[in-house]
Amino acid sequence: MSSPTLKGLSPAELVARLRQRDRLALARVISKLENRDSDCAELVRQLFSKKSRSRTIGITGPPGAGKSTLVDALTVKYRAQRKTVAILAIDPSSPFTGGALLGDRVRMLRHAKDEGVYIRSLGTRGKQGGLSHASREALWALEAAGFDRILLETAGVGQTELEVSGIADLTAVVLVPESGDSIQMMKAGLLEIADVFVINKKDRAGADRLRKDLDSALKLPQDAEAAQNLPEILLTQANQHEGIDELLEALERRLELLQHSGVAQARRETSLLQEVEDILIERLRASVRESWKTHSGNDLKRDLAEGKIDPISVADLLSGN
Ligand SMILES: Nc1nc2c(ncn2[C@@H]2O[C@H](COP(=O)(O)OP(=O)(O)OP(=O)(O)O)[C@@H](O)[C@H]2O)c(=O)[nH]1
Ligand SMILES: [Mg+2]
């Protein structure tokens, strides 16, 4: 992945190459971000400096729903429109990084020689805060490299997906007829994050039923503005490339709508504020750990364990209050 010709390049030089679409430089930069390399801060400064015309589409949903198959099918369509595509797969559970999972890799082989497609996956390495930082920053790297569309795939349904949906311009939630009833989906927070719903595997029994359930769940009493912006529901059979044209059109329509209504800008701002907060919280954590060392930390820990002092008083002492 790393090229000898990149050795010794400064962050500014690496990013300059990345902006020229040098794939090795792009891969190198993302790896450094993922590994929280000491160059990270400087890389981010360099990456963040320019406005981007890239649009990021988050694709999320339960394991095996067909997200990767959809991403592949969408990529084919975007390429037919001469749009460049970056695919970023975020796998919170996987310790493996630097390449797509095996099945995906086979499926993606068809794009291997296409300069207009870049595929990358990110694991979390179990570091706190690692996922959100690395994934946000990796997106900035892909934006700096000028991809028209960035497809961000996240596996599973949980906190990570909700978090990741915050960094995409638009989130498509993929469900399958087996996904269960709409009440469960509401509980999982999916209704709130979805801009577009995809019911994939429409060849299976229950797709229409799910569409009806979803439709009525979405139409529960809403204010007039919300009612106007209800997410569209699309049915697809991704492995046969069925319904993909309609899905792409719906995604593009929604991107346009979000752009014009100012929602896109508001989301970006919220995401950036969140990033600043994450950075500050991480720094505070580090400084808290440090203060246990510098003060009479061990004595305090013992007193706390023996009930001689309460937690609030310990915090006051550690923070110098
Ligand atoms: N019957 C049917 N199978 C499909 C359809 N779309 C995808 N599949 C199959 O479903 C399986 C899972 O597809 P993936 O695209 O890997 O699903 P995924 O959501 O990316 O899975 P994870 O990344 O593991 O969460 C594969 O065997 C696909 O071939 C469909 O529309 N109908
Ligand atoms: Mg997948």
mmCIF file of C-alpha atoms and ligand atoms in Angstrom:
data_model
loop_
_atom_site.group_PDB
_atom_site.id
_atom_site.type_symbol
_atom_site.label_atom_id
_atom_site.label_comp_id
_atom_site.label_asym_id
_atom_site.label_seq_id
_atom_site.Cartn_x
_atom_site.Cartn_y
_atom_site.Cartn_z
ATOM 1 C CA MET A 1 0.000 0.000 0.000
ATOM 2 C CA SER A 2 2.740 2.480 0.873
ATOM 3 C CA SER A 3 5.070 3.360 -1.931
ATOM 4 C CA PRO A 4 8.790 3.946 -1.495
ATOM 5 C CA THR A 5 8.389 7.138 -3.520
ATOM 6 C CA LEU A 6 6.171 8.501 -0.753
ATOM 7 C CA LYS A 7 8.774 7.983 1.958
ATOM 8 C CA GLY A 8 9.833 11.153 3.656
ATOM 9 C CA LEU A 9 7.090 13.297 2.161
ATOM 10 C CA SER A 10 5.683 15.935 4.500
ATOM 11 C CA PRO A 11 1.938 16.000 5.213
ATOM 12 C CA ALA A 12 1.634 19.010 2.889
ATOM 13 C CA GLU A 13 3.389 17.137 0.070
ATOM 14 C CA LEU A 14 1.307 14.011 0.627
ATOM 15 C CA VAL A 15 -1.915 16.004 0.516
ATOM 16 C CA ALA A 16 -0.758 17.884 -2.587
ATOM 17 C CA ARG A 17 -0.331 14.511 -4.324
ATOM 18 C CA LEU A 18 -3.669 13.329 -2.998
ATOM 19 C CA ARG A 19 -5.319 16.379 -4.550
ATOM 20 C CA GLN A 20 -3.789 15.276 -7.852
ATOM 21 C CA ARG A 21 -5.634 11.965 -7.359
ATOM 22 C CA ASP A 22 -2.493 10.011 -6.535
ATOM 23 C CA ARG A 23 -4.037 6.833 -5.132
ATOM 24 C CA LEU A 24 -0.972 5.759 -3.227
ATOM 25 C CA ALA A 25 -0.889 9.100 -1.468
ATOM 26 C CA LEU A 26 -4.617 8.799 -0.714
ATOM 27 C CA ALA A 27 -4.182 5.298 0.717
ATOM 28 C CA ARG A 28 -1.212 6.454 2.754
ATOM 29 C CA VAL A 29 -3.062 9.434 4.179
ATOM 30 C CA ILE A 30 -6.110 7.345 5.167
ATOM 31 C CA SER A 31 -3.865 4.770 6.843
ATOM 32 C CA LYS A 32 -2.133 7.478 8.835
ATOM 33 C CA LEU A 33 -5.514 8.846 9.919
ATOM 34 C CA GLU A 34 -6.771 5.396 10.818
ATOM 35 C CA ASN A 35 -3.672 4.620 12.858
ATOM 36 C CA ARG A 36 -3.823 8.004 14.608
ATOM 37 C CA ASP A 37 -0.300 8.652 13.347
ATOM 38 C CA SER A 38 1.586 11.601 14.839
ATOM 39 C CA ASP A 39 1.095 13.452 11.515
ATOM 40 C CA CYS A 40 -2.714 13.366 11.905
ATOM 41 C CA ALA A 41 -3.237 16.930 13.066
ATOM 42 C CA GLU A 42 -1.104 18.371 10.272
ATOM 43 C CA LEU A 43 -2.775 16.141 7.689
ATOM 44 C CA VAL A 44 -6.197 17.298 8.820
ATOM 45 C CA ARG A 45 -5.109 20.947 8.602
ATOM 46 C CA GLN A 46 -3.959 20.372 5.043
ATOM 47 C CA LEU A 47 -6.996 18.322 4.026
ATOM 48 C CA PHE A 48 -9.556 20.613 5.503
ATOM 49 C CA SER A 49 -8.526 23.789 3.765
ATOM 50 C CA LYS A 50 -10.730 23.668 0.676
ATOM 51 C CA LYS A 51 -14.421 23.497 -0.043
ATOM 52 C CA SER A 52 -15.579 20.328 -1.688
ATOM 53 C CA ARG A 53 -18.183 19.417 -4.227
ATOM 54 C CA SER A 54 -18.243 15.760 -3.133
ATOM 55 C CA ARG A 55 -21.479 14.368 -1.758
ATOM 56 C CA THR A 56 -21.464 11.591 0.816
ATOM 57 C CA ILE A 57 -24.257 9.038 0.871
ATOM 58 C CA GLY A 58 -24.423 6.841 3.964
ATOM 59 C CA ILE A 59 -25.796 3.359 3.352
ATOM 60 C CA THR A 60 -26.750 1.588 6.541
ATOM 61 C CA GLY A 61 -28.960 -1.264 7.686
ATOM 62 C CA PRO A 62 -28.842 -4.710 9.241
ATOM 63 C CA PRO A 63 -26.058 -7.197 8.411
ATOM 64 C CA GLY A 64 -26.641 -9.007 5.133
ATOM 65 C CA ALA A 65 -29.366 -6.632 3.911
ATOM 66 C CA GLY A 66 -27.472 -6.154 0.658
ATOM 67 C CA LYS A 67 -25.707 -2.861 1.342
ATOM 68 C CA SER A 68 -22.512 -3.826 -0.483
ATOM 69 C CA THR A 69 -24.484 -5.229 -3.416
ATOM 70 C CA LEU A 70 -26.392 -1.939 -3.624
ATOM 71 C CA VAL A 71 -23.200 0.095 -3.373
ATOM 72 C CA ASP A 72 -21.744 -1.941 -6.214
ATOM 73 C CA ALA A 73 -24.842 -1.521 -8.392
ATOM 74 C CA LEU A 74 -24.993 2.232 -7.677
ATOM 75 C CA THR A 75 -21.311 2.552 -8.527
ATOM 76 C CA VAL A 76 -21.922 1.010 -11.947
ATOM 77 C CA LYS A 77 -24.689 3.576 -12.586
ATOM 78 C CA TYR A 78 -22.681 6.546 -11.354
ATOM 79 C CA ARG A 79 -19.767 5.507 -13.551
ATOM 80 C CA ALA A 80 -22.100 5.321 -16.524
ATOM 81 C CA GLN A 81 -22.838 9.000 -15.764
ATOM 82 C CA ARG A 82 -19.069 9.645 -15.636
ATOM 83 C CA LYS A 83 -19.186 10.495 -11.944
ATOM 84 C CA THR A 84 -16.236 9.329 -9.872
ATOM 85 C CA VAL A 85 -17.024 7.218 -6.817
ATOM 86 C CA ALA A 86 -15.235 6.453 -3.573
ATOM 87 C CA ILE A 87 -16.538 3.612 -1.443
ATOM 88 C CA LEU A 88 -15.736 3.677 2.249
ATOM 89 C CA ALA A 89 -16.855 0.647 4.228
ATOM 90 C CA ILE A 90 -16.839 1.153 7.968
ATOM 91 C CA ASP A 91 -16.686 -2.038 9.923
ATOM 92 C CA PRO A 92 -16.816 -1.349 13.621
ATOM 93 C CA SER A 93 -16.323 -4.965 14.595
ATOM 94 C CA SER A 94 -13.473 -5.786 12.311
ATOM 95 C CA PRO A 95 -9.841 -5.603 13.312
ATOM 96 C CA PHE A 96 -8.933 -5.921 9.618
ATOM 97 C CA THR A 97 -8.298 -2.764 7.695
ATOM 98 C CA GLY A 98 -6.982 -1.525 4.448
ATOM 99 C CA GLY A 99 -9.183 -3.540 2.126
ATOM 100 C CA ALA A 100 -12.739 -4.626 1.621
ATOM 101 C CA LEU A 101 -14.018 -7.841 3.190
ATOM 102 C CA LEU A 102 -13.490 -10.935 1.091
ATOM 103 C CA GLY A 103 -16.942 -11.203 -0.489
ATOM 104 C CA ASP A 104 -16.989 -7.493 -1.203
ATOM 105 C CA ARG A 105 -13.508 -7.671 -2.637
ATOM 106 C CA VAL A 106 -14.566 -10.295 -5.160
ATOM 107 C CA ARG A 107 -17.625 -8.243 -6.093
ATOM 108 C CA MET A 108 -15.546 -5.121 -6.400
ATOM 109 C CA LEU A 109 -12.948 -6.683 -8.694
ATOM 110 C CA ARG A 110 -14.832 -5.312 -11.656
ATOM 111 C CA HIS A 111 -13.915 -1.798 -10.528
ATOM 112 C CA ALA A 112 -10.288 -2.660 -9.878
ATOM 113 C CA LYS A 113 -8.955 -1.178 -13.112
ATOM 114 C CA ASP A 114 -11.277 1.809 -13.070
ATOM 115 C CA GLU A 115 -9.391 4.964 -12.048
ATOM 116 C CA GLY A 116 -12.741 6.587 -11.265
ATOM 117 C CA VAL A 117 -13.502 4.210 -8.394
ATOM 118 C CA TYR A 118 -11.654 4.002 -5.098
ATOM 119 C CA ILE A 119 -12.527 1.373 -2.495
ATOM 120 C CA ARG A 120 -11.394 1.343 1.083
ATOM 121 C CA SER A 121 -12.523 -0.071 4.411
ATOM 122 C CA LEU A 122 -11.899 1.209 7.910
ATOM 123 C CA GLY A 123 -11.892 -0.780 11.150
ATOM 124 C CA THR A 124 -11.957 0.778 14.567
ATOM 125 C CA ARG A 125 -9.130 -1.052 16.322
ATOM 126 C CA GLY A 126 -11.231 -0.762 19.438
ATOM 127 C CA LYS A 127 -9.968 2.719 20.243
ATOM 128 C CA GLN A 128 -12.345 5.062 21.947
ATOM 129 C CA GLY A 129 -13.429 7.807 19.598
ATOM 130 C CA GLY A 130 -11.304 6.219 16.899
ATOM 131 C CA LEU A 131 -14.131 5.454 14.564
ATOM 132 C CA SER A 132 -15.722 8.847 14.397
ATOM 133 C CA HIS A 133 -12.451 10.725 14.042
ATOM 134 C CA ALA A 134 -10.939 8.408 11.487
ATOM 135 C CA SER A 135 -14.123 8.164 9.462
ATOM 136 C CA ARG A 136 -14.761 11.914 9.396
ATOM 137 C CA GLU A 137 -11.159 12.584 8.483
ATOM 138 C CA ALA A 138 -11.106 9.834 5.856
ATOM 139 C CA LEU A 139 -14.122 11.533 4.278
ATOM 140 C CA TRP A 140 -12.203 14.807 4.138
ATOM 141 C CA ALA A 141 -9.369 12.942 2.414
ATOM 142 C CA LEU A 142 -11.773 11.518 -0.181
ATOM 143 C CA GLU A 143 -13.345 14.949 -0.652
ATOM 144 C CA ALA A 144 -9.919 16.503 -1.135
ATOM 145 C CA ALA A 145 -9.208 13.838 -3.751
ATOM 146 C CA GLY A 146 -12.285 15.172 -5.551
ATOM 147 C CA PHE A 147 -14.601 12.167 -5.794
ATOM 148 C CA ASP A 148 -18.070 13.181 -6.973
ATOM 149 C CA ARG A 149 -19.889 10.692 -4.782
ATOM 150 C CA ILE A 150 -18.687 8.962 -1.632
ATOM 151 C CA LEU A 151 -20.663 5.883 -0.644
ATOM 152 C CA LEU A 152 -20.247 5.165 3.042
ATOM 153 C CA GLU A 153 -21.317 1.667 4.067
ATOM 154 C CA THR A 154 -21.782 0.782 7.727
ATOM 155 C CA ALA A 155 -22.703 -2.668 8.960
ATOM 156 C CA GLY A 156 -25.310 -3.433 11.552
ATOM 157 C CA VAL A 157 -27.725 -1.216 13.395
ATOM 158 C CA GLY A 158 -26.553 0.490 16.515
ATOM 159 C CA GLN A 159 -24.782 3.469 17.960
ATOM 160 C CA THR A 160 -22.049 3.434 15.333
ATOM 161 C CA GLU A 161 -24.521 3.721 12.490
ATOM 162 C CA LEU A 162 -26.342 6.588 14.130
ATOM 163 C CA GLU A 163 -23.005 8.277 14.674
ATOM 164 C CA VAL A 164 -21.848 7.637 11.138
ATOM 165 C CA SER A 165 -25.116 8.849 9.671
ATOM 166 C CA GLY A 166 -24.270 12.199 11.247
ATOM 167 C CA ILE A 167 -21.301 12.642 8.942
ATOM 168 C CA ALA A 168 -23.010 11.789 5.650
ATOM 169 C CA ASP A 169 -24.882 14.355 3.574
ATOM 170 C CA LEU A 170 -27.701 11.866 3.205
ATOM 171 C CA THR A 171 -28.510 8.509 4.779
ATOM 172 C CA ALA A 172 -30.195 5.618 3.031
ATOM 173 C CA VAL A 173 -31.466 2.882 5.343
ATOM 174 C CA VAL A 174 -31.591 -0.559 3.747
ATOM 175 C CA LEU A 175 -34.157 -3.036 5.013
ATOM 176 C CA VAL A 176 -35.200 -6.471 3.838
ATOM 177 C CA PRO A 177 -38.574 -8.222 4.157
ATOM 178 C CA GLU A 178 -37.092 -10.196 7.070
ATOM 179 C CA SER A 179 -36.231 -6.980 8.945
ATOM 180 C CA GLY A 180 -39.334 -7.249 11.093
ATOM 181 C CA ASP A 181 -42.044 -4.785 11.915
ATOM 182 C CA SER A 182 -41.763 -1.048 11.775
ATOM 183 C CA ILE A 183 -42.095 -0.586 15.526
ATOM 184 C CA GLN A 184 -38.760 -2.317 15.984
ATOM 185 C CA MET A 185 -37.232 -0.020 13.406
ATOM 186 C CA MET A 186 -38.529 3.011 15.199
ATOM 187 C CA LYS A 187 -36.965 1.742 18.389
ATOM 188 C CA ALA A 188 -33.649 1.348 16.645
ATOM 189 C CA GLY A 189 -33.790 5.025 15.696
ATOM 190 C CA LEU A 190 -33.817 4.231 11.996
ATOM 191 C CA LEU A 191 -36.844 6.305 11.141
ATOM 192 C CA GLU A 192 -35.133 9.443 12.379
ATOM 193 C CA ILE A 193 -31.929 9.042 10.434
ATOM 194 C CA ALA A 194 -33.355 7.860 7.100
ATOM 195 C CA ASP A 195 -33.584 10.287 4.196
ATOM 196 C CA VAL A 196 -34.406 7.430 1.862
ATOM 197 C CA PHE A 197 -35.561 3.897 2.643
ATOM 198 C CA VAL A 198 -34.523 0.981 0.479
ATOM 199 C CA ILE A 199 -36.419 -2.265 0.771
ATOM 200 C CA ASN A 200 -33.958 -4.646 -0.827
ATOM 201 C CA LYS A 201 -34.561 -8.317 -1.721
ATOM 202 C CA LYS A 202 -37.956 -7.419 -3.093
ATOM 203 C CA ASP A 203 -37.922 -10.904 -4.634
ATOM 204 C CA ARG A 204 -38.621 -12.248 -1.145
ATOM 205 C CA ALA A 205 -42.055 -12.581 0.432
ATOM 206 C CA GLY A 206 -43.143 -9.672 2.590
ATOM 207 C CA ALA A 207 -41.598 -6.752 0.685
ATOM 208 C CA ASP A 208 -44.965 -5.102 -0.019
ATOM 209 C CA ARG A 209 -46.151 -5.668 3.508
ATOM 210 C CA LEU A 210 -42.990 -3.997 4.834
ATOM 211 C CA ARG A 211 -43.514 -1.068 2.493
ATOM 212 C CA LYS A 212 -47.051 -0.597 3.799
ATOM 213 C CA ASP A 213 -45.950 -0.859 7.440
ATOM 214 C CA LEU A 214 -43.172 1.594 6.865
ATOM 215 C CA ASP A 215 -45.421 3.943 4.988
ATOM 216 C CA SER A 216 -47.948 4.101 7.790
ATOM 217 C CA ALA A 217 -45.233 4.440 10.438
ATOM 218 C CA LEU A 218 -43.800 7.413 8.523
ATOM 219 C CA LYS A 219 -47.186 9.053 8.172
ATOM 220 C CA LEU A 220 -47.912 9.136 11.881
ATOM 221 C CA PRO A 221 -48.994 12.640 12.915
ATOM 222 C CA GLN A 222 -46.338 15.091 11.763
ATOM 223 C CA ASP A 223 -46.174 18.811 11.277
ATOM 224 C CA ALA A 224 -46.752 20.111 7.752
ATOM 225 C CA GLU A 225 -43.090 20.658 6.972
ATOM 226 C CA ALA A 226 -42.090 17.159 8.092
ATOM 227 C CA ALA A 227 -44.941 15.708 6.053
ATOM 228 C CA GLN A 228 -43.536 17.364 2.933
ATOM 229 C CA ASN A 229 -40.093 15.902 3.457
ATOM 230 C CA LEU A 230 -41.078 12.314 4.142
ATOM 231 C CA PRO A 231 -38.380 9.869 3.081
ATOM 232 C CA GLU A 232 -39.062 8.054 -0.172
ATOM 233 C CA ILE A 233 -39.340 4.278 -0.045
ATOM 234 C CA LEU A 234 -37.702 2.387 -2.910
ATOM 235 C CA LEU A 235 -37.879 -1.320 -3.673
ATOM 236 C CA THR A 236 -34.810 -3.007 -5.147
ATOM 237 C CA GLN A 237 -33.344 -6.347 -6.010
ATOM 238 C CA ALA A 238 -29.728 -5.352 -5.837
ATOM 239 C CA ASN A 239 -28.196 -8.644 -6.987
ATOM 240 C CA GLN A 240 -30.170 -8.318 -10.247
ATOM 241 C CA HIS A 241 -29.567 -4.549 -10.490
ATOM 242 C CA GLU A 242 -33.319 -4.008 -10.350
ATOM 243 C CA GLY A 243 -34.681 -0.695 -9.130
ATOM 244 C CA ILE A 244 -31.224 0.870 -9.069
ATOM 245 C CA ASP A 245 -31.965 3.631 -11.620
ATOM 246 C CA GLU A 246 -34.944 4.710 -9.536
ATOM 247 C CA LEU A 247 -32.878 4.551 -6.343
ATOM 248 C CA LEU A 248 -30.111 6.674 -7.838
ATOM 249 C CA GLU A 249 -32.624 9.242 -9.000
ATOM 250 C CA ALA A 250 -34.249 9.336 -5.570
ATOM 251 C CA LEU A 251 -30.856 9.803 -3.897
ATOM 252 C CA GLU A 252 -29.916 12.628 -6.253
ATOM 253 C CA ARG A 253 -33.310 14.288 -5.831
ATOM 254 C CA ARG A 254 -32.930 14.175 -2.088
ATOM 255 C CA LEU A 255 -29.371 15.518 -2.201
ATOM 256 C CA GLU A 256 -30.634 18.421 -4.278
ATOM 257 C CA LEU A 257 -33.509 19.066 -1.887
ATOM 258 C CA LEU A 258 -31.239 19.012 1.161
ATOM 259 C CA GLN A 259 -28.860 21.380 -0.592
ATOM 260 C CA HIS A 260 -31.519 23.897 -1.544
ATOM 261 C CA SER A 261 -33.345 23.837 1.756
ATOM 262 C CA GLY A 262 -30.132 24.601 3.658
ATOM 263 C CA VAL A 263 -30.418 21.313 5.563
ATOM 264 C CA ALA A 264 -27.187 20.050 4.016
ATOM 265 C CA GLN A 265 -25.261 23.048 5.301
ATOM 266 C CA ALA A 266 -26.870 22.765 8.743
ATOM 267 C CA ARG A 267 -25.942 19.090 8.939
ATOM 268 C CA ARG A 268 -22.341 19.820 8.013
ATOM 269 C CA GLU A 269 -22.158 22.472 10.703
ATOM 270 C CA THR A 270 -23.614 20.137 13.325
ATOM 271 C CA SER A 271 -21.167 17.450 12.322
ATOM 272 C CA LEU A 272 -18.219 19.829 12.600
ATOM 273 C CA LEU A 273 -19.344 21.059 16.012
ATOM 274 C CA GLN A 274 -19.629 17.434 17.072
ATOM 275 C CA GLU A 275 -16.097 16.826 15.856
ATOM 276 C CA VAL A 276 -14.776 19.744 17.910
ATOM 277 C CA GLU A 277 -16.632 18.444 20.957
ATOM 278 C CA ASP A 278 -15.210 14.956 20.434
ATOM 279 C CA ILE A 279 -11.701 16.375 20.235
ATOM 280 C CA LEU A 280 -12.166 18.399 23.413
ATOM 281 C CA ILE A 281 -13.658 15.467 25.317
ATOM 282 C CA GLU A 282 -10.754 13.289 24.255
ATOM 283 C CA ARG A 283 -8.295 15.900 25.480
ATOM 284 C CA LEU A 284 -10.154 16.208 28.777
ATOM 285 C CA ARG A 285 -10.033 12.448 29.238
ATOM 286 C CA ALA A 286 -6.295 12.467 28.688
ATOM 287 C CA SER A 287 -5.855 15.316 31.145
ATOM 288 C CA VAL A 288 -7.992 13.530 33.747
ATOM 289 C CA ARG A 289 -5.826 10.418 33.426
ATOM 290 C CA GLU A 290 -2.784 12.649 33.797
ATOM 291 C CA SER A 291 -4.101 14.347 36.930
ATOM 292 C CA TRP A 292 -4.385 11.003 38.735
ATOM 293 C CA LYS A 293 -0.648 10.738 38.213
ATOM 294 C CA THR A 294 0.413 14.236 39.146
ATOM 295 C CA HIS A 295 -1.639 14.687 42.290
ATOM 296 C CA SER A 296 -1.595 12.412 45.289
ATOM 297 C CA GLY A 297 -3.703 10.138 43.107
ATOM 298 C CA ASN A 298 -2.976 6.865 44.832
ATOM 299 C CA ASP A 299 -3.832 8.235 48.266
ATOM 300 C CA LEU A 300 -7.076 9.636 46.916
ATOM 301 C CA LYS A 301 -7.966 6.337 45.258
ATOM 302 C CA ARG A 302 -7.387 4.523 48.536
ATOM 303 C CA ASP A 303 -9.401 7.028 50.555
ATOM 304 C CA LEU A 304 -12.192 6.790 48.031
ATOM 305 C CA ALA A 305 -12.205 2.984 48.193
ATOM 306 C CA GLU A 306 -12.264 3.098 51.996
ATOM 307 C CA GLY A 307 -15.143 5.556 51.985
ATOM 308 C CA LYS A 308 -13.119 8.335 53.640
ATOM 309 C CA ILE A 309 -13.851 10.759 50.839
ATOM 310 C CA ASP A 310 -16.670 11.110 48.313
ATOM 311 C CA PRO A 311 -16.273 11.171 44.498
ATOM 312 C CA ILE A 312 -17.245 14.827 44.133
ATOM 313 C CA SER A 313 -14.577 15.907 46.601
ATOM 314 C CA VAL A 314 -11.990 13.778 44.792
ATOM 315 C CA ALA A 315 -12.950 15.401 41.483
ATOM 316 C CA ASP A 316 -12.645 18.847 43.094
ATOM 317 C CA LEU A 317 -9.187 18.021 44.403
ATOM 318 C CA LEU A 318 -8.054 16.612 41.045
ATOM 319 C CA SER A 319 -9.339 19.585 39.104
ATOM 320 C CA GLY A 320 -7.844 22.022 41.568
ATOM 321 C CA ASN A 321 -11.186 23.443 42.712
HETATM 322 N N1 LIG B 1 -32.445 -12.669 -2.920
HETATM 323 C C1 LIG B 1 -31.706 -11.572 -2.926
HETATM 324 N N2 LIG B 1 -30.446 -11.609 -2.448
HETATM 325 C C2 LIG B 1 -29.707 -10.479 -2.465
HETATM 326 C C3 LIG B 1 -30.230 -9.258 -2.953
HETATM 327 N N3 LIG B 1 -29.279 -8.318 -2.820
HETATM 328 C C4 LIG B 1 -28.218 -8.896 -2.256
HETATM 329 N N4 LIG B 1 -28.442 -10.215 -2.026
HETATM 330 C C5 LIG B 1 -27.565 -11.212 -1.419
HETATM 331 O O1 LIG B 1 -27.536 -11.016 -0.017
HETATM 332 C C6 LIG B 1 -26.269 -11.373 0.520
HETATM 333 C C7 LIG B 1 -25.722 -10.231 1.371
HETATM 334 O O2 LIG B 1 -25.428 -9.140 0.532
HETATM 335 P P1 LIG B 1 -24.374 -8.018 0.920
HETATM 336 O O3 LIG B 1 -24.430 -7.000 -0.153
HETATM 337 O O4 LIG B 1 -23.051 -8.604 1.244
HETATM 338 O O5 LIG B 1 -25.036 -7.464 2.241
HETATM 339 P P2 LIG B 1 -24.436 -6.386 3.253
HETATM 340 O O6 LIG B 1 -25.599 -5.647 3.794
HETATM 341 O O7 LIG B 1 -23.360 -5.597 2.612
HETATM 342 O O8 LIG B 1 -23.818 -7.314 4.371
HETATM 343 P P3 LIG B 1 -22.808 -6.901 5.554
HETATM 344 O O9 LIG B 1 -21.803 -5.948 4.967
HETATM 345 O O10 LIG B 1 -22.206 -8.201 5.965
HETATM 346 O O11 LIG B 1 -23.653 -6.289 6.616
HETATM 347 C C8 LIG B 1 -25.395 -11.713 -0.674
HETATM 348 O O12 LIG B 1 -25.353 -13.094 -0.811
HETATM 349 C C9 LIG B 1 -26.107 -11.053 -1.829
HETATM 350 O O13 LIG B 1 -25.868 -11.699 -3.057
HETATM 351 C C10 LIG B 1 -31.577 -9.255 -3.459
HETATM 352 O O14 LIG B 1 -32.110 -8.222 -3.888
HETATM 353 N N5 LIG B 1 -32.264 -10.430 -3.423
HETATM 354 MG MG MG B 2 -21.347 -5.249 3.191
#
